[in-house]
Amino acid sequence: MFNASFKKLTTSLLALAAFALITQGCTKKVSDTDTTLNIVVRANIKGLDPVRANDLYSSMAIANIFESLLQYNYLKRPFTLEPSLAESMPVASADGLTHTFKIKKGVKFQDNAAFKDGKGRELTAQDFIYSWKRLADPKTASEGFWIFDGKIKGMAEWIEAMKAGKATYDTPIEGLTAPDANTLVIKLTGPYYQLYDVLAMPFSAVVPKEAVDKYGQEFLNNPVGTGPFMLKSAGDWVRNSKMTLVKNPTWRGQAFPTEGEATDKANGFLEDAGKPLPFAEKVVFTELVEDTPRWQNAVKGNFDYVEIPNDVFDKAIDPADRTKLSKELTDKGMKLSITTSPDVTYTGFNMKDPILGKSKELRQAMSLAQDGATLIAKFYNGRGIVAQGPIPPGFPSYDANFKNPYSTHDIAKAKALLAKAGYPEGKGLPEFTLDTLADSKARQQAEFFVQNQAAIGIKVRISANTWPQFQEKIKTGKVQLFGIAWNADYPDPQNFFQLFYSKNMSPGPNDSSFSNAEFDKLYEQSLKMAPGDARNAVYQKMRDVVVEEAPWIFGAHRLGYRAIHGWVHNMKWNDIQNDFPKYIRIDAKQRAELSKKL
Amino acid sequence: MLSYIVRRTLYMIPILIGITLLTFLIFNVLGGDVAGRLAGRHATPEQVASIKHELGLDKSIPEQYINYLHQIATFDYGRSWSTKQEVSTMLSEGVTPTLSMTIPPFLASIVFCIGLALFAVYLRGTIFDKGIVVTCLGLMSISSLVYILALQYFFAYHLGAFPISGWDPSFSGRWQYLVLPWIILFVLTLGPNILVYRSVITDEAFQDYVRTARAKGVASSRVYMKHILKNAMIPIITIIVIDMPFLITGSVLIENFFGIPGLGGMVVKALNESDFPTIKALTVVTSIAYMFFNLLSDVLYSVVDPRIKLG
Amino acid sequence: MAATSNATMTAAVPTTASHAKMRNSLWWDAFRRLKKNKVAVASFFVICVYVLIALGAKLGLLFPDVAIGSPSMQYLPWSWEHPFGTDVLGRDVLARAVHGTATALSVGLISSGISLVIGLTLGALAGYYGKWVDGLIVWLYTTIDSIPYILLIPALTFVLGRGLINVYIAVGVTSWVTLCRLIRGEFMKHKDRDYVMAAKVIGASDVRKIFRHILPNVTHLAFVQFGLGFVAAIKIEVILSYLGLGVDPSTPSWGIMLDDSKLELSRPFWGNLAAATIFMFGLILSFNLFNDALRDSLDPKLKNK
């Protein structure tokens, strides 16, 4: 019996190997007319409703289907806003409190059964008012409502009335009016210079009432927007696996930008200047959690670009020139794109902690104990720069020459400060708890933090959490130290500084519960200032306060390394624009040619 | 027979109550500030209160339990806190990929392992038997990651014989993605299955009647095929039933590495995101399914061995 | 349905009044047989080595500097100084595996201890008293048994929170069912036997009858079951840590080492995987072989084999 089974097993294994060898010869045929853009994402796309666009990959898909009033110019840096659904840039009143938008004429919603005859209706200014009321509606419980919270005249009152059941969507909001079908007037409660930025975020995208009424909660699986791509049928999205978006035939149209940064021409980003968008017939998002198969698939050409995972990094990069891909990948026609992420990683102190919150010297000492350069070298393969403050490179007011005196690795100075704080060699300090996420990478970095602090005699233990548990602990102040990162919502340093404003303490975003009168004064002053050098000077003063008080130990501004196939054109990666697929051109012939080598 | 089945089925009612009580206790009573977590980090107390009201969490515990039973009966588990998708839809979408992946190797492994186990018992105590035990334990000690990475790299990436990962919901399109997961799952189940079958067959092989049969001069192979295997069927069925939840939870790692959108990956995502409704639904649904498997196995016993009637 | 898994282990039980002597001779016989079994002696020796390693690690005699390392020594290949190389933080992998032994053994010991206590107590109560007590306990374990442990344990740790103690509890309170079933069956058999009746005549209390008279006759079952539970608990700890639900990350554990290896294999760095696998293999193998031998030696039916 055993022999028979064993024979069967060996026979079948041999057969499998033979099958593998035979099929090896015939590589799959790649079509030379197919212009599909294949994107791989590392976490699942949750849903396609703009009011739920609060995670990276859902926002990415949403930004292709839905549009907002404004968008960022694809090529210009620093980021420059330009009209999207708006006809032109809005007109602001002298006091900066009233903003009048003209909306593009003839824009149609995507064809959908929600409309009469299944044909998309024309967009009007009322649609924006409806969409934003939906965002503000307490029943929606959107995590994106902060973009308007307390900013628009009459909105707070409307929300109160909604809660009390005394208002409907027909009840007007004083600050949101549409004098005619193509004019939208926003009245603010006070100066809000970030208004235009948030009007480029997917949260503020416009949705048609008919579709929301028809699909209800299921709108997130039946999206209807005005964007360049659409989910043609609900079956095109196999959840947790693959989503196929196709070109929207009734899209308003847009031309590829004709001007950009000085280096854009040399980098080939202006080859398609003035050509109509989008280039791709289809955009396919594939969800794949694990690094290894994601990378292997991308190298085989199944995905058009991929972020290089940590553990293949050394093999993927040219050892002599770390700004180039290895010879093996270059030979396959792949290119490397390096970009600065608009983020900062940090370890926050709970400023309400009776020990950590009381002693500036202790916090500074702990900051000096952190070996940021090694952290980046060993945990990010050198893909990052040591953060000197909250503001990442490329943002207004960022100063490359600024050095944070506590962001260096200096054990002697740390020990001196620790002694000054009254805890020589860590004596008299209890064991602190560092809260972190439970995934392997976060855990390893936390262990590194523990190692660093042990060098100056400070004991730290790690507590691992799921993301919701972690958030809950931070919110209720049940943390001492917490390792986290902030990704910018829009390219204005205010987005980072709000995290230190005392009035934003929990439930607001000030997770450290930092409270400093001088900082608050500067922050309030900056809110009333128009973008420009004067405001940047104030931002730098705010940075100085934060650096000196050290409510955070700054970690890194991360760098994104992406390997891009030779057939992908116009890929000027950045982490702010989620609507980039419409600008990407896939050269199908080139893909068919290069695929033979993979 | 029929009355036995009826009685056995009625016995499921208290068990069903037990399962719902236990899961209710874990999730609704011990679960902590559910509404606070759902509302998110930046919610005001009012928002939390309104969510509490919406979820019925401001009601008394018995009332909440009744609601909970109602949910289960109507297969309405609400929406995932993480994705806002309907939990029942998520579950039904995840079942097909998981079962397509797990059933074939599950069945193949049962047949193969019983065969090998019979052989090992036949040669009990010999070097061959010991070799099988050590090999099985060795196979079990190697992390499934090694099998996954090695096979995926060699067959899919290096030889290109199979897709590296992916899924096709159509019936005919999905199989090419499943061959490697099948092989891995088959190898993974070898160790534990052979060991456990070997153990139950050993117990049967040293019963008195076997010795009697041998003494009477019945050929060894006949004793094995006819008597031992037949009598070992009851513990074997039990073991198969015990292993059945595996069909549903599948293998998390394999799903993640091969991009198969099944329930295993859903379990991990739900755990990582504290997605209560999804975890709750998964637990309740698999438990109830398992309860039915148990019923099935008990009915099978009474078929295999007519002496068992009392339950 | 309780008739099923008991079938895996049935022992001949003495029925005469001189049961105490018989009981001793059962254990004595078993011990004699075990001693002769080379595999059993060897695996017992290996288990002892593991215990010593764990004690040595806990007492700070072995690799006291387990937590020390520096990232400049990240992922060193194997050498005499670091037989399994060094991990992401430059720590000696062997040292982590050794300290992981202590974690594994403590999880095995405490969790199967918890399940032993629950299983014995409830099994004895159910078997001895019968009636509604039995009904209630059978209902309880059938319920727990109906929820797949792969979901029940994560759900429990999820609610209780992370950490070693919660792993003990979660594994302990979910794994007593098999033992409870066995003990219940044995108690049902024994409570009407002559020697129990005799004890009753001389006025022994229930407690005395349960603990002094019947329990010693069924401890061998508990013994074998404890061994099986031990191995299962170790494996579950590994899975839980791997899912990020297990022990506190500062505690060295084989599960955490395996979790780390997921990020390292394509590098390739095999140290964590190899060390955790080898350590686990040795422990589980010797535990299984010893348990097998113990079972055989306690089961007189296999005596002549």
mmCIF file of N, CA and C in Angstrom, chain C residues 29-128:
data_model
loop_
_atom_site.group_PDB
_atom_site.id
_atom_site.type_symbol
_atom_site.label_atom_id
_atom_site.label_comp_id
_atom_site.label_asym_id
_atom_site.label_seq_id
_atom_site.Cartn_x
_atom_site.Cartn_y
_atom_site.Cartn_z
ATOM 1 N N ASP C 29 5.147 -1.044 36.669
ATOM 2 C CA ASP C 29 5.282 -1.739 35.393
ATOM 3 C C ASP C 29 5.609 -0.767 34.280
ATOM 4 N N ALA C 30 4.832 0.303 34.277
ATOM 5 C CA ALA C 30 5.009 1.312 33.238
ATOM 6 C C ALA C 30 6.430 1.862 33.272
ATOM 7 N N PHE C 31 6.871 2.149 34.500
ATOM 8 C CA PHE C 31 8.204 2.705 34.655
ATOM 9 C C PHE C 31 9.265 1.722 34.154
ATOM 10 N N ARG C 32 9.052 0.453 34.498
ATOM 11 C CA ARG C 32 10.002 -0.565 34.064
ATOM 12 C C ARG C 32 10.067 -0.621 32.538
ATOM 13 N N ARG C 33 8.896 -0.648 31.955
ATOM 14 C CA ARG C 33 8.842 -0.718 30.494
ATOM 15 C C ARG C 33 9.495 0.508 29.867
ATOM 16 N N LEU C 34 9.198 1.652 30.462
ATOM 17 C CA LEU C 34 9.747 2.898 29.922
ATOM 18 C C LEU C 34 11.260 2.900 29.959
ATOM 19 N N LYS C 35 11.772 2.405 31.090
ATOM 20 C CA LYS C 35 13.209 2.416 31.287
ATOM 21 C C LYS C 35 13.906 1.577 30.220
ATOM 22 N N LYS C 36 13.222 0.527 29.808
ATOM 23 C CA LYS C 36 13.822 -0.353 28.818
ATOM 24 C C LYS C 36 13.781 0.260 27.415
ATOM 25 N N ASN C 37 12.823 1.176 27.247
ATOM 26 C CA ASN C 37 12.636 1.776 25.928
ATOM 27 C C ASN C 37 13.687 2.866 25.694
ATOM 28 N N LYS C 38 14.619 2.579 24.787
ATOM 29 C CA LYS C 38 15.732 3.511 24.597
ATOM 30 C C LYS C 38 15.257 4.863 24.096
ATOM 31 N N VAL C 39 14.290 4.815 23.187
ATOM 32 C CA VAL C 39 13.779 6.074 22.636
ATOM 33 C C VAL C 39 13.200 6.941 23.746
ATOM 34 N N ALA C 40 12.460 6.290 24.635
ATOM 35 C CA ALA C 40 11.833 7.034 25.725
ATOM 36 C C ALA C 40 12.898 7.668 26.615
ATOM 37 N N VAL C 41 13.929 6.895 26.946
ATOM 38 C CA VAL C 41 14.982 7.419 27.814
ATOM 39 C C VAL C 41 15.681 8.589 27.130
ATOM 40 N N ALA C 42 15.981 8.402 25.842
ATOM 41 C CA ALA C 42 16.668 9.467 25.115
ATOM 42 C C ALA C 42 15.800 10.718 25.057
ATOM 43 N N SER C 43 14.516 10.561 24.762
ATOM 44 C CA SER C 43 13.692 11.767 24.634
ATOM 45 C C SER C 43 13.477 12.424 25.992
ATOM 46 N N PHE C 44 13.399 11.593 27.037
ATOM 47 C CA PHE C 44 13.280 12.185 28.370
ATOM 48 C C PHE C 44 14.531 13.014 28.677
ATOM 49 N N PHE C 45 15.663 12.484 28.292
ATOM 50 C CA PHE C 45 16.910 13.204 28.494
ATOM 51 C C PHE C 45 16.882 14.557 27.755
ATOM 52 N N VAL C 46 16.419 14.515 26.503
ATOM 53 C CA VAL C 46 16.360 15.760 25.717
ATOM 54 C C VAL C 46 15.437 16.775 26.392
ATOM 55 N N ILE C 47 14.282 16.291 26.876
ATOM 56 C CA ILE C 47 13.352 17.207 27.545
ATOM 57 C C ILE C 47 14.035 17.845 28.752
ATOM 58 N N CYS C 48 14.783 17.019 29.501
ATOM 59 C CA CYS C 48 15.494 17.559 30.665
ATOM 60 C C CYS C 48 16.483 18.642 30.237
ATOM 61 N N VAL C 49 17.170 18.396 29.115
ATOM 62 C CA VAL C 49 18.113 19.401 28.626
ATOM 63 C C VAL C 49 17.380 20.715 28.337
ATOM 64 N N TYR C 50 16.216 20.603 27.700
ATOM 65 C CA TYR C 50 15.432 21.813 27.418
ATOM 66 C C TYR C 50 15.067 22.548 28.704
ATOM 67 N N VAL C 51 14.645 21.772 29.705
ATOM 68 C CA VAL C 51 14.271 22.392 30.974
ATOM 69 C C VAL C 51 15.480 23.113 31.573
ATOM 70 N N LEU C 52 16.636 22.446 31.514
ATOM 71 C CA LEU C 52 17.838 23.077 32.049
ATOM 72 C C LEU C 52 18.168 24.351 31.282
ATOM 73 N N ILE C 53 18.036 24.273 29.943
ATOM 74 C CA ILE C 53 18.303 25.467 29.133
ATOM 75 C C ILE C 53 17.381 26.607 29.564
ATOM 76 N N ALA C 54 16.092 26.280 29.712
ATOM 77 C CA ALA C 54 15.119 27.306 30.087
ATOM 78 C C ALA C 54 15.453 27.893 31.451
ATOM 79 N N LEU C 55 15.786 27.009 32.409
ATOM 80 C CA LEU C 55 16.129 27.492 33.740
ATOM 81 C C LEU C 55 17.381 28.360 33.678
ATOM 82 N N GLY C 56 18.381 27.864 32.936
ATOM 83 C CA GLY C 56 19.623 28.619 32.794
ATOM 84 C C GLY C 56 19.367 30.004 32.232
ATOM 85 N N ALA C 57 18.477 30.070 31.237
ATOM 86 C CA ALA C 57 18.168 31.366 30.617
ATOM 87 C C ALA C 57 17.470 32.272 31.619
ATOM 88 N N LYS C 58 16.500 31.701 32.337
ATOM 89 C CA LYS C 58 15.722 32.505 33.283
ATOM 90 C C LYS C 58 16.590 33.008 34.439
ATOM 91 N N LEU C 59 17.533 32.154 34.884
ATOM 92 C CA LEU C 59 18.377 32.527 36.019
ATOM 93 C C LEU C 59 19.555 33.396 35.595
ATOM 94 N N GLY C 60 19.628 33.666 34.288
ATOM 95 C CA GLY C 60 20.683 34.553 33.818
ATOM 96 C C GLY C 60 22.029 33.878 33.686
ATOM 97 N N LEU C 61 22.039 32.535 33.680
ATOM 98 C CA LEU C 61 23.313 31.831 33.530
ATOM 99 C C LEU C 61 23.687 31.684 32.060
ATOM 100 N N LEU C 62 22.660 31.489 31.212
ATOM 101 C CA LEU C 62 22.908 31.319 29.789
ATOM 102 C C LEU C 62 22.574 32.620 29.068
ATOM 103 N N PHE C 63 23.479 33.078 28.260
ATOM 104 C CA PHE C 63 23.253 34.280 27.441
ATOM 105 C C PHE C 63 22.536 35.389 28.217
ATOM 106 N N PRO C 64 23.126 35.893 29.281
ATOM 107 C CA PRO C 64 22.439 36.952 30.036
ATOM 108 C C PRO C 64 22.265 38.219 29.194
ATOM 109 N N ASP C 65 23.117 38.373 28.165
ATOM 110 C CA ASP C 65 23.054 39.603 27.368
ATOM 111 C C ASP C 65 22.236 39.399 26.105
ATOM 112 N N VAL C 66 21.113 38.680 26.247
ATOM 113 C CA VAL C 66 20.291 38.362 25.077
ATOM 114 C C VAL C 66 19.782 39.606 24.357
ATOM 115 N N ALA C 67 19.519 40.673 25.127
ATOM 116 C CA ALA C 67 18.890 41.849 24.520
ATOM 117 C C ALA C 67 19.924 42.783 23.913
ATOM 118 N N ILE C 68 21.194 42.459 24.104
ATOM 119 C CA ILE C 68 22.218 43.406 23.674
ATOM 120 C C ILE C 68 22.669 43.110 22.252
ATOM 121 N N GLY C 69 22.868 44.176 21.525
ATOM 122 C CA GLY C 69 23.313 44.044 20.154
ATOM 123 C C GLY C 69 23.326 45.419 19.557
ATOM 124 N N SER C 70 23.906 45.562 18.392
ATOM 125 C CA SER C 70 23.810 46.866 17.771
ATOM 126 C C SER C 70 23.569 46.663 16.287
ATOM 127 N N PRO C 71 22.769 47.551 15.700
ATOM 128 C CA PRO C 71 22.411 47.371 14.300
ATOM 129 C C PRO C 71 23.619 47.342 13.377
ATOM 130 N N SER C 72 24.770 47.804 13.862
ATOM 131 C CA SER C 72 25.925 47.728 12.979
ATOM 132 C C SER C 72 26.318 46.273 12.764
ATOM 133 N N MET C 73 25.828 45.388 13.650
ATOM 134 C CA MET C 73 26.114 43.964 13.498
ATOM 135 C C MET C 73 24.917 43.238 12.898
ATOM 136 N N GLN C 74 24.046 43.980 12.206
ATOM 137 C CA GLN C 74 22.824 43.410 11.659
ATOM 138 C C GLN C 74 23.111 42.261 10.688
ATOM 139 N N TYR C 75 22.320 41.199 10.788
ATOM 140 C CA TYR C 75 22.339 40.085 9.848
ATOM 141 C C TYR C 75 23.739 39.556 9.541
ATOM 142 N N LEU C 76 24.537 39.320 10.583
ATOM 143 C CA LEU C 76 25.817 38.666 10.355
ATOM 144 C C LEU C 76 25.536 37.212 9.989
ATOM 145 N N PRO C 77 26.314 36.661 9.055
ATOM 146 C CA PRO C 77 26.119 35.245 8.751
ATOM 147 C C PRO C 77 26.607 34.388 9.913
ATOM 148 N N TRP C 78 26.410 33.073 9.825
ATOM 149 C CA TRP C 78 26.787 32.224 10.959
ATOM 150 C C TRP C 78 28.297 32.221 11.150
ATOM 151 N N SER C 79 28.714 32.044 12.402
ATOM 152 C CA SER C 79 30.126 31.979 12.743
ATOM 153 C C SER C 79 30.203 31.217 14.056
ATOM 154 N N TRP C 80 31.402 30.914 14.528
ATOM 155 C CA TRP C 80 31.491 30.193 15.801
ATOM 156 C C TRP C 80 30.922 31.025 16.927
ATOM 157 N N GLU C 81 31.121 32.337 16.816
ATOM 158 C CA GLU C 81 30.635 33.212 17.876
ATOM 159 C C GLU C 81 29.108 33.305 17.843
ATOM 160 N N HIS C 82 28.551 33.355 16.631
ATOM 161 C CA HIS C 82 27.097 33.437 16.460
ATOM 162 C C HIS C 82 26.655 32.295 15.544
ATOM 163 N N PRO C 83 26.381 31.114 16.121
ATOM 164 C CA PRO C 83 26.108 29.947 15.272
ATOM 165 C C PRO C 83 24.916 30.149 14.329
ATOM 166 N N PHE C 84 23.963 30.972 14.714
ATOM 167 C CA PHE C 84 22.828 31.225 13.829
ATOM 168 C C PHE C 84 22.855 32.658 13.298
ATOM 169 N N GLY C 85 23.995 33.313 13.419
ATOM 170 C CA GLY C 85 24.093 34.684 12.950
ATOM 171 C C GLY C 85 23.459 35.666 13.924
ATOM 172 N N THR C 86 23.224 36.888 13.444
ATOM 173 C CA THR C 86 22.598 37.902 14.289
ATOM 174 C C THR C 86 21.370 38.445 13.586
ATOM 175 N N ASP C 87 20.427 38.953 14.363
ATOM 176 C CA ASP C 87 19.157 39.396 13.786
ATOM 177 C C ASP C 87 19.182 40.873 13.389
ATOM 178 N N VAL C 88 18.020 41.403 13.095
ATOM 179 C CA VAL C 88 17.912 42.768 12.569
ATOM 180 C C VAL C 88 18.532 43.803 13.511
ATOM 181 N N LEU C 89 18.508 43.530 14.819
ATOM 182 C CA LEU C 89 19.086 44.464 15.776
ATOM 183 C C LEU C 89 20.483 44.045 16.197
ATOM 184 N N GLY C 90 21.068 43.092 15.476
ATOM 185 C CA GLY C 90 22.428 42.669 15.779
ATOM 186 C C GLY C 90 22.527 41.792 17.013
ATOM 187 N N ARG C 91 21.418 41.201 17.429
ATOM 188 C CA ARG C 91 21.453 40.333 18.596
ATOM 189 C C ARG C 91 21.738 38.900 18.162
ATOM 190 N N ASP C 92 22.382 38.153 19.047
ATOM 191 C CA ASP C 92 22.713 36.775 18.736
ATOM 192 C C ASP C 92 21.426 35.947 18.641
ATOM 193 N N VAL C 93 21.232 35.297 17.500
ATOM 194 C CA VAL C 93 19.995 34.547 17.292
ATOM 195 C C VAL C 93 19.923 33.330 18.217
ATOM 196 N N LEU C 94 21.070 32.690 18.435
ATOM 197 C CA LEU C 94 21.071 31.530 19.326
ATOM 198 C C LEU C 94 20.583 31.923 20.724
ATOM 199 N N ALA C 95 21.068 33.076 21.197
ATOM 200 C CA ALA C 95 20.659 33.543 22.520
ATOM 201 C C ALA C 95 19.152 33.740 22.574
ATOM 202 N N ARG C 96 18.596 34.287 21.469
ATOM 203 C CA ARG C 96 17.144 34.511 21.436
ATOM 204 C C ARG C 96 16.402 33.180 21.447
ATOM 205 N N ALA C 97 16.936 32.216 20.721
ATOM 206 C CA ALA C 97 16.278 30.910 20.680
ATOM 207 C C ALA C 97 16.316 30.265 22.065
ATOM 208 N N VAL C 98 17.449 30.406 22.749
ATOM 209 C CA VAL C 98 17.581 29.832 24.085
ATOM 210 C C VAL C 98 16.581 30.483 25.044
ATOM 211 N N HIS C 99 16.495 31.800 24.987
ATOM 212 C CA HIS C 99 15.532 32.476 25.858
ATOM 213 C C HIS C 99 14.096 32.187 25.429
ATOM 214 N N GLY C 100 13.913 31.957 24.118
ATOM 215 C CA GLY C 100 12.591 31.559 23.639
ATOM 216 C C GLY C 100 12.161 30.236 24.235
ATOM 217 N N THR C 101 13.122 29.376 24.535
ATOM 218 C CA THR C 101 12.815 28.091 25.172
ATOM 219 C C THR C 101 12.087 28.310 26.492
ATOM 220 N N ALA C 102 12.594 29.271 27.260
ATOM 221 C CA ALA C 102 11.946 29.557 28.541
ATOM 222 C C ALA C 102 10.507 29.991 28.318
ATOM 223 N N THR C 103 10.294 30.872 27.325
ATOM 224 C CA THR C 103 8.933 31.320 27.026
ATOM 225 C C THR C 103 8.059 30.131 26.634
ATOM 226 N N ALA C 104 8.579 29.310 25.726
ATOM 227 C CA ALA C 104 7.785 28.182 25.232
ATOM 228 C C ALA C 104 7.430 27.236 26.374
ATOM 229 N N LEU C 105 8.433 26.885 27.185
ATOM 230 C CA LEU C 105 8.155 25.946 28.269
ATOM 231 C C LEU C 105 7.178 26.539 29.272
ATOM 232 N N SER C 106 7.320 27.826 29.559
ATOM 233 C CA SER C 106 6.405 28.408 30.539
ATOM 234 C C SER C 106 4.990 28.433 29.993
ATOM 235 N N VAL C 107 4.847 28.727 28.690
ATOM 236 C CA VAL C 107 3.499 28.695 28.115
ATOM 237 C C VAL C 107 2.944 27.276 28.178
ATOM 238 N N GLY C 108 3.787 26.307 27.776
ATOM 239 C CA GLY C 108 3.342 24.919 27.799
ATOM 240 C C GLY C 108 2.930 24.494 29.189
ATOM 241 N N LEU C 109 3.790 24.785 30.155
ATOM 242 C CA LEU C 109 3.566 24.332 31.520
ATOM 243 C C LEU C 109 2.337 24.993 32.134
ATOM 244 N N ILE C 110 2.289 26.324 32.048
ATOM 245 C CA ILE C 110 1.200 27.028 32.739
ATOM 246 C C ILE C 110 -0.139 26.789 32.043
ATOM 247 N N SER C 111 -0.150 26.891 30.700
ATOM 248 C CA SER C 111 -1.428 26.698 30.011
ATOM 249 C C SER C 111 -1.941 25.291 30.217
ATOM 250 N N SER C 112 -1.051 24.289 30.042
ATOM 251 C CA SER C 112 -1.597 22.944 30.209
ATOM 252 C C SER C 112 -1.856 22.673 31.680
ATOM 253 N N GLY C 113 -1.171 23.403 32.578
ATOM 254 C CA GLY C 113 -1.521 23.317 33.997
ATOM 255 C C GLY C 113 -2.937 23.807 34.232
ATOM 256 N N ILE C 114 -3.233 25.002 33.659
ATOM 257 C CA ILE C 114 -4.585 25.550 33.820
ATOM 258 C C ILE C 114 -5.611 24.567 33.272
ATOM 259 N N SER C 115 -5.334 24.038 32.072
ATOM 260 C CA SER C 115 -6.326 23.159 31.462
ATOM 261 C C SER C 115 -6.422 21.847 32.237
ATOM 262 N N LEU C 116 -5.315 21.439 32.853
ATOM 263 C CA LEU C 116 -5.333 20.212 33.667
ATOM 264 C C LEU C 116 -6.267 20.388 34.862
ATOM 265 N N VAL C 117 -6.104 21.528 35.547
ATOM 266 C CA VAL C 117 -6.922 21.770 36.726
ATOM 267 C C VAL C 117 -8.402 21.832 36.345
ATOM 268 N N ILE C 118 -8.703 22.612 35.307
ATOM 269 C CA ILE C 118 -10.108 22.735 34.901
ATOM 270 C C ILE C 118 -10.642 21.380 34.450
ATOM 271 N N GLY C 119 -9.880 20.710 33.594
ATOM 272 C CA GLY C 119 -10.339 19.446 33.028
ATOM 273 C C GLY C 119 -10.571 18.393 34.100
ATOM 274 N N LEU C 120 -9.607 18.257 35.021
ATOM 275 C CA LEU C 120 -9.745 17.256 36.079
ATOM 276 C C LEU C 120 -10.952 17.550 36.962
ATOM 277 N N THR C 121 -11.032 18.806 37.409
ATOM 278 C CA THR C 121 -12.104 19.168 38.335
ATOM 279 C C THR C 121 -13.473 18.960 37.692
ATOM 280 N N LEU C 122 -13.650 19.561 36.519
ATOM 281 C CA LEU C 122 -14.973 19.472 35.895
ATOM 282 C C LEU C 122 -15.286 18.032 35.491
ATOM 283 N N GLY C 123 -14.266 17.323 34.986
ATOM 284 C CA GLY C 123 -14.479 15.939 34.579
ATOM 285 C C GLY C 123 -14.892 15.094 35.775
ATOM 286 N N ALA C 124 -14.190 15.293 36.897
ATOM 287 C CA ALA C 124 -14.505 14.530 38.094
ATOM 288 C C ALA C 124 -15.915 14.845 38.587
ATOM 289 N N LEU C 125 -16.245 16.130 38.635
ATOM 290 C CA LEU C 125 -17.576 16.536 39.103
ATOM 291 C C LEU C 125 -18.656 15.931 38.226
ATOM 292 N N ALA C 126 -18.456 16.073 36.908
ATOM 293 C CA ALA C 126 -19.477 15.585 35.988
ATOM 294 C C ALA C 126 -19.641 14.080 36.116
ATOM 295 N N GLY C 127 -18.519 13.376 36.134
ATOM 296 C CA GLY C 127 -18.590 11.920 36.174
ATOM 297 C C GLY C 127 -19.111 11.407 37.504
ATOM 298 N N TYR C 128 -18.736 12.073 38.558
ATOM 299 C CA TYR C 128 -19.098 11.576 39.877
ATOM 300 C C TYR C 128 -20.556 11.873 40.216
#
